Amino acid sequence: MAQAEIGLIGLGVMGANLSLNIAEKGNTIAVFNRTAARTHEFYEEAGALKDQIVPCETIEEFVAAIRPPRPIIIMIKAGDAVDEQMKLLEPYLSKGDIMIDAGNANFRDTMRRFDALKDSGLTFIGMGVSGGEEGARHGPSIMVGGTEESYRRVEKVLTSIAAKYDGTPCCAWLGENGAGHFVKTIHNGIEYADMQMIAEIYGILRDGLGLSAGEISDVFGAWNKGRLNSYLIEITEKVLAAADPISGSPIVDMILDKAGQKGTGKWSVIEAQNMGVPATAIEAAVAARSISSAKAEREAAEAVLGLPKVAPLAVADKAAFIKDLENALLAAKIGAYAQGFAVMSAASKEFDWSLPMPEIAKIWRAGCIIRSQFLDEITTAFTKAPDAANLIVTPAFAALVSETDGALRRTVSAAVLAGLPVPALASALGYFDSYRRARGTANIIQAQRDFFGAHGFDRIDGADSHHGPWGSGLNA
Ligand code: NAP
């Protein structure tokens, strides 16, 4: 067999599916896995695609099977494993070869790895891949960071395997070094917020309205035909409709309410805080997962405090209330996306990336977990207003916020009065309310800071007097 045009290390869930996708698009691919038995198993299960796959037992054999200059995708457990794998691989590589880390790396690790290889003649690409197992197999969204020249060398194969939205591949070069992994991190942060907001609306339907899982599934099914149409709403309809094969009950009613997390949500929040950009909806979502995981503590707290002593949710017109929930979810979602894009905009300046906002929205329209029709609207909004300070002040989204924020306000109010937790929905509302208010309340904070710490303040009239008349209360 001729030499492969690309190689892949790591035949776990993502690597195996990505390899099959690459082979299916007519590329010959060499594959290697730390545990060789997995390589054999993968090859045996590859069916008709075997002809396009070169299974390798050793790194030496693997590198020799790829035509130089070699693009090599590393799709293994994120963290130290990637450094170890790169170290094992490096002695066999030659000038011009490209190592592509396609796992969920922290973008700061990606920047470090990129810099470490800069003068070695080898090139490093940090590539965010979204879409889970199904996306990897049939078309993920691909976010690439590295030199533009190195991207051009792998563009053909990457665009061939990426998801397509109206024929356009959901794959793009986003900037140097850590740009791709940063954008993937924020994608995941937004995904956390999207999922949490859906969970809060589910909570209102279940605990406020007393609907069954099947009834709630129908609500999400109807919403999926409207403006909320998206992969996450679609799967929510499906998971709510599924029955547990053991008990026969809806499976969601049998699943423990403890959510896991692997770090990308937390990284989004940390980076947002580092840059001083509010990402309150993502923060609320990450915190909600942490509270969810403290199940035993919550059980103990409920035993001590009980549930809030409030009147149950009173709904006069159920259909109108459910319509409000739909609009509330849309409004809150706009808040979360606005925050995510604002974080990326700040990072673009901080790390000198020139992140292309319309392009990012474009490559998220298909293949990834947050894919939706809504992202097409974001693409249009940022294309028409590329310098907008925030998504919510673009004409299209300002109109959408005006149309739906009343529903979000009524929903949050009703939930709070009924004692139902809606931290992410409420944070989006608080974000709108503070972002749109020209005269806020930080004048009192500045006065306090000046009082106890002589920190000074700016005046609204521009006069040259920057300390208050606090007298002896002024402590340095
Ligand atoms: P997985 O199924 O758990 O597979 C892990 C792979 O990593 C295996 O091939 C394993 O090899 C290899 N590995 C682990 N430690 C290694 C080491 N020290 N040296 C060399 N190889 C090592 O993982 P996955 O779900 O495919 O995820 C792979 C990457 O993609 C992760 O960074 C993950 O965060 C990211 N990701 C996952 C998803 C998803 O939906 N699953 C989506 C996007 C991105 P052995 O067979 O020898 O153990």
PDB file of N, CA and C in Angstrom, residues 358-408:
ATOM      1  N   PRO A 358     -17.645  36.154  12.930  1.00  0.00           N
ATOM      2  CA  PRO A 358     -18.643  35.542  12.050  1.00  0.00           C
ATOM      3  C   PRO A 358     -18.243  34.126  11.633  1.00  0.00           C
ATOM      4  N   GLU A 359     -16.934  33.917  11.442  1.00  0.00           N
ATOM      5  CA  GLU A 359     -16.436  32.600  11.023  1.00  0.00           C
ATOM      6  C   GLU A 359     -16.654  31.561  12.144  1.00  0.00           C
ATOM      7  N   ILE A 360     -16.460  31.997  13.384  1.00  0.00           N
ATOM      8  CA  ILE A 360     -16.651  31.071  14.514  1.00  0.00           C
ATOM      9  C   ILE A 360     -18.122  30.653  14.593  1.00  0.00           C
ATOM     10  N   ALA A 361     -19.018  31.653  14.480  1.00  0.00           N
ATOM     11  CA  ALA A 361     -20.449  31.318  14.513  1.00  0.00           C
ATOM     12  C   ALA A 361     -20.776  30.375  13.353  1.00  0.00           C
ATOM     13  N   LYS A 362     -20.139  30.619  12.213  1.00  0.00           N
ATOM     14  CA  LYS A 362     -20.385  29.811  11.011  1.00  0.00           C
ATOM     15  C   LYS A 362     -20.005  28.341  11.222  1.00  0.00           C
ATOM     16  N   ILE A 363     -18.811  28.103  11.824  1.00  0.00           N
ATOM     17  CA  ILE A 363     -18.359  26.711  11.953  1.00  0.00           C
ATOM     18  C   ILE A 363     -19.037  25.997  13.119  1.00  0.00           C
ATOM     19  N   TRP A 364     -19.827  26.733  13.909  1.00  0.00           N
ATOM     20  CA  TRP A 364     -20.622  26.089  14.969  1.00  0.00           C
ATOM     21  C   TRP A 364     -22.043  25.772  14.499  1.00  0.00           C
ATOM     22  N   ARG A 365     -22.370  26.134  13.239  1.00  0.00           N
ATOM     23  CA  ARG A 365     -23.752  25.931  12.787  1.00  0.00           C
ATOM     24  C   ARG A 365     -24.094  24.458  12.612  1.00  0.00           C
ATOM     25  N   ALA A 366     -23.078  23.634  12.361  1.00  0.00           N
ATOM     26  CA  ALA A 366     -23.328  22.192  12.218  1.00  0.00           C
ATOM     27  C   ALA A 366     -22.168  21.431  12.842  1.00  0.00           C
ATOM     28  N   GLY A 367     -22.410  20.160  13.154  1.00  0.00           N
ATOM     29  CA  GLY A 367     -21.341  19.277  13.643  1.00  0.00           C
ATOM     30  C   GLY A 367     -21.127  19.316  15.136  1.00  0.00           C
ATOM     31  N   CYS A 368     -21.255  20.480  15.763  1.00  0.00           N
ATOM     32  CA  CYS A 368     -20.908  20.555  17.187  1.00  0.00           C
ATOM     33  C   CYS A 368     -22.151  20.420  18.068  1.00  0.00           C
ATOM     34  N   ILE A 369     -21.913  20.337  19.372  1.00  0.00           N
ATOM     35  CA  ILE A 369     -23.015  20.085  20.311  1.00  0.00           C
ATOM     36  C   ILE A 369     -23.980  21.275  20.396  1.00  0.00           C
ATOM     37  N   ILE A 370     -23.482  22.495  20.215  1.00  0.00           N
ATOM     38  CA  ILE A 370     -24.400  23.641  20.330  1.00  0.00           C
ATOM     39  C   ILE A 370     -24.967  24.050  18.969  1.00  0.00           C
ATOM     40  N   ARG A 371     -24.834  23.185  17.974  1.00  0.00           N
ATOM     41  CA  ARG A 371     -25.299  23.546  16.629  1.00  0.00           C
ATOM     42  C   ARG A 371     -26.786  23.927  16.631  1.00  0.00           C
ATOM     43  N   SER A 372     -27.098  24.942  15.858  1.00  0.00           N
ATOM     44  CA  SER A 372     -28.479  25.397  15.807  1.00  0.00           C
ATOM     45  C   SER A 372     -28.644  26.408  14.690  1.00  0.00           C
ATOM     46  N   GLN A 373     -29.895  26.634  14.389  1.00  0.00           N
ATOM     47  CA  GLN A 373     -30.268  27.652  13.409  1.00  0.00           C
ATOM     48  C   GLN A 373     -29.906  29.046  13.948  1.00  0.00           C
ATOM     49  N   PHE A 374     -29.983  29.175  15.268  1.00  0.00           N
ATOM     50  CA  PHE A 374     -29.659  30.405  15.979  1.00  0.00           C
ATOM     51  C   PHE A 374     -28.240  30.897  15.634  1.00  0.00           C
ATOM     52  N   LEU A 375     -27.300  29.932  15.440  1.00  0.00           N
ATOM     53  CA  LEU A 375     -25.928  30.328  15.116  1.00  0.00           C
ATOM     54  C   LEU A 375     -25.832  30.938  13.722  1.00  0.00           C
ATOM     55  N   ASP A 376     -26.763  30.573  12.857  1.00  0.00           N
ATOM     56  CA  ASP A 376     -26.797  31.195  11.540  1.00  0.00           C
ATOM     57  C   ASP A 376     -27.179  32.669  11.703  1.00  0.00           C
ATOM     58  N   GLU A 377     -28.096  32.938  12.643  1.00  0.00           N
ATOM     59  CA  GLU A 377     -28.493  34.332  12.899  1.00  0.00           C
ATOM     60  C   GLU A 377     -27.319  35.113  13.502  1.00  0.00           C
ATOM     61  N   ILE A 378     -26.522  34.454  14.346  1.00  0.00           N
ATOM     62  CA  ILE A 378     -25.344  35.129  14.923  1.00  0.00           C
ATOM     63  C   ILE A 378     -24.323  35.428  13.819  1.00  0.00           C
ATOM     64  N   THR A 379     -24.146  34.468  12.907  1.00  0.00           N
ATOM     65  CA  THR A 379     -23.228  34.682  11.783  1.00  0.00           C
ATOM     66  C   THR A 379     -23.642  35.933  11.019  1.00  0.00           C
ATOM     67  N   THR A 380     -24.930  36.034  10.698  1.00  0.00           N
ATOM     68  CA  THR A 380     -25.419  37.188   9.932  1.00  0.00           C
ATOM     69  C   THR A 380     -25.220  38.470  10.733  1.00  0.00           C
ATOM     70  N   ALA A 381     -25.547  38.423  12.033  1.00  0.00           N
ATOM     71  CA  ALA A 381     -25.440  39.633  12.855  1.00  0.00           C
ATOM     72  C   ALA A 381     -23.999  40.132  12.906  1.00  0.00           C
ATOM     73  N   PHE A 382     -23.038  39.213  13.116  1.00  0.00           N
ATOM     74  CA  PHE A 382     -21.632  39.647  13.201  1.00  0.00           C
ATOM     75  C   PHE A 382     -21.064  40.002  11.823  1.00  0.00           C
ATOM     76  N   THR A 383     -21.610  39.416  10.766  1.00  0.00           N
ATOM     77  CA  THR A 383     -21.132  39.776   9.428  1.00  0.00           C
ATOM     78  C   THR A 383     -21.560  41.205   9.118  1.00  0.00           C
ATOM     79  N   LYS A 384     -22.807  41.532   9.511  1.00  0.00           N
ATOM     80  CA  LYS A 384     -23.300  42.891   9.246  1.00  0.00           C
ATOM     81  C   LYS A 384     -22.683  43.916  10.195  1.00  0.00           C
ATOM     82  N   ALA A 385     -22.352  43.491  11.414  1.00  0.00           N
ATOM     83  CA  ALA A 385     -21.807  44.436  12.408  1.00  0.00           C
ATOM     84  C   ALA A 385     -20.562  43.829  13.047  1.00  0.00           C
ATOM     85  N   PRO A 386     -19.450  43.706  12.242  1.00  0.00           N
ATOM     86  CA  PRO A 386     -18.268  43.002  12.764  1.00  0.00           C
ATOM     87  C   PRO A 386     -17.621  43.692  13.970  1.00  0.00           C
ATOM     88  N   ASP A 387     -17.864  44.999  14.133  1.00  0.00           N
ATOM     89  CA  ASP A 387     -17.218  45.706  15.245  1.00  0.00           C
ATOM     90  C   ASP A 387     -18.147  45.930  16.431  1.00  0.00           C
ATOM     91  N   ALA A 388     -19.289  45.258  16.430  1.00  0.00           N
ATOM     92  CA  ALA A 388     -20.242  45.454  17.540  1.00  0.00           C
ATOM     93  C   ALA A 388     -19.566  45.094  18.856  1.00  0.00           C
ATOM     94  N   ALA A 389     -19.810  45.906  19.894  1.00  0.00           N
ATOM     95  CA  ALA A 389     -19.190  45.651  21.194  1.00  0.00           C
ATOM     96  C   ALA A 389     -19.765  44.386  21.822  1.00  0.00           C
ATOM     97  N   ASN A 390     -20.995  44.053  21.472  1.00  0.00           N
ATOM     98  CA  ASN A 390     -21.648  42.904  22.097  1.00  0.00           C
ATOM     99  C   ASN A 390     -22.752  42.430  21.158  1.00  0.00           C
ATOM    100  N   LEU A 391     -22.956  41.117  21.132  1.00  0.00           N
ATOM    101  CA  LEU A 391     -24.001  40.566  20.265  1.00  0.00           C
ATOM    102  C   LEU A 391     -25.352  41.245  20.507  1.00  0.00           C
ATOM    103  N   ILE A 392     -25.652  41.579  21.772  1.00  0.00           N
ATOM    104  CA  ILE A 392     -27.009  42.080  22.059  1.00  0.00           C
ATOM    105  C   ILE A 392     -27.242  43.519  21.599  1.00  0.00           C
ATOM    106  N   VAL A 393     -26.180  44.192  21.131  1.00  0.00           N
ATOM    107  CA  VAL A 393     -26.443  45.523  20.569  1.00  0.00           C
ATOM    108  C   VAL A 393     -26.416  45.505  19.035  1.00  0.00           C
ATOM    109  N   THR A 394     -26.246  44.335  18.428  1.00  0.00           N
ATOM    110  CA  THR A 394     -26.402  44.271  16.967  1.00  0.00           C
ATOM    111  C   THR A 394     -27.897  44.439  16.694  1.00  0.00           C
ATOM    112  N   PRO A 395     -28.286  45.070  15.573  1.00  0.00           N
ATOM    113  CA  PRO A 395     -29.708  45.340  15.354  1.00  0.00           C
ATOM    114  C   PRO A 395     -30.596  44.103  15.495  1.00  0.00           C
ATOM    115  N   ALA A 396     -30.182  42.978  14.899  1.00  0.00           N
ATOM    116  CA  ALA A 396     -31.045  41.792  14.925  1.00  0.00           C
ATOM    117  C   ALA A 396     -31.245  41.274  16.353  1.00  0.00           C
ATOM    118  N   PHE A 397     -30.168  41.240  17.130  1.00  0.00           N
ATOM    119  CA  PHE A 397     -30.288  40.674  18.479  1.00  0.00           C
ATOM    120  C   PHE A 397     -30.872  41.673  19.472  1.00  0.00           C
ATOM    121  N   ALA A 398     -30.666  42.972  19.236  1.00  0.00           N
ATOM    122  CA  ALA A 398     -31.326  43.972  20.093  1.00  0.00           C
ATOM    123  C   ALA A 398     -32.839  43.793  19.953  1.00  0.00           C
ATOM    124  N   ALA A 399     -33.292  43.556  18.728  1.00  0.00           N
ATOM    125  CA  ALA A 399     -34.739  43.377  18.505  1.00  0.00           C
ATOM    126  C   ALA A 399     -35.222  42.091  19.180  1.00  0.00           C
ATOM    127  N   LEU A 400     -34.410  41.034  19.090  1.00  0.00           N
ATOM    128  CA  LEU A 400     -34.803  39.752  19.715  1.00  0.00           C
ATOM    129  C   LEU A 400     -34.862  39.866  21.239  1.00  0.00           C
ATOM    130  N   VAL A 401     -33.882  40.598  21.809  1.00  0.00           N
ATOM    131  CA  VAL A 401     -33.881  40.785  23.266  1.00  0.00           C
ATOM    132  C   VAL A 401     -35.126  41.572  23.677  1.00  0.00           C
ATOM    133  N   SER A 402     -35.426  42.640  22.933  1.00  0.00           N
ATOM    134  CA  SER A 402     -36.609  43.450  23.273  1.00  0.00           C
ATOM    135  C   SER A 402     -37.872  42.602  23.208  1.00  0.00           C
ATOM    136  N   GLU A 403     -37.891  41.684  22.269  1.00  0.00           N
ATOM    137  CA  GLU A 403     -39.093  40.863  22.101  1.00  0.00           C
ATOM    138  C   GLU A 403     -39.248  39.819  23.206  1.00  0.00           C
ATOM    139  N   THR A 404     -38.123  39.318  23.724  1.00  0.00           N
ATOM    140  CA  THR A 404     -38.209  38.149  24.615  1.00  0.00           C
ATOM    141  C   THR A 404     -37.827  38.411  26.080  1.00  0.00           C
ATOM    142  N   ASP A 405     -37.242  39.563  26.381  1.00  0.00           N
ATOM    143  CA  ASP A 405     -36.759  39.714  27.758  1.00  0.00           C
ATOM    144  C   ASP A 405     -37.907  39.821  28.772  1.00  0.00           C
ATOM    145  N   GLY A 406     -39.083  40.243  28.318  1.00  0.00           N
ATOM    146  CA  GLY A 406     -40.239  40.285  29.230  1.00  0.00           C
ATOM    147  C   GLY A 406     -40.604  38.874  29.690  1.00  0.00           C
ATOM    148  N   ALA A 407     -40.531  37.935  28.750  1.00  0.00           N
ATOM    149  CA  ALA A 407     -40.850  36.540  29.091  1.00  0.00           C
ATOM    150  C   ALA A 407     -39.822  35.987  30.077  1.00  0.00           C
ATOM    151  N   LEU A 408     -38.550  36.380  29.874  1.00  0.00           N
ATOM    152  CA  LEU A 408     -37.506  35.913  30.795  1.00  0.00           C
ATOM    153  C   LEU A 408     -37.754  36.503  32.191  1.00  0.00           C
TER     154      LEU A 408
END
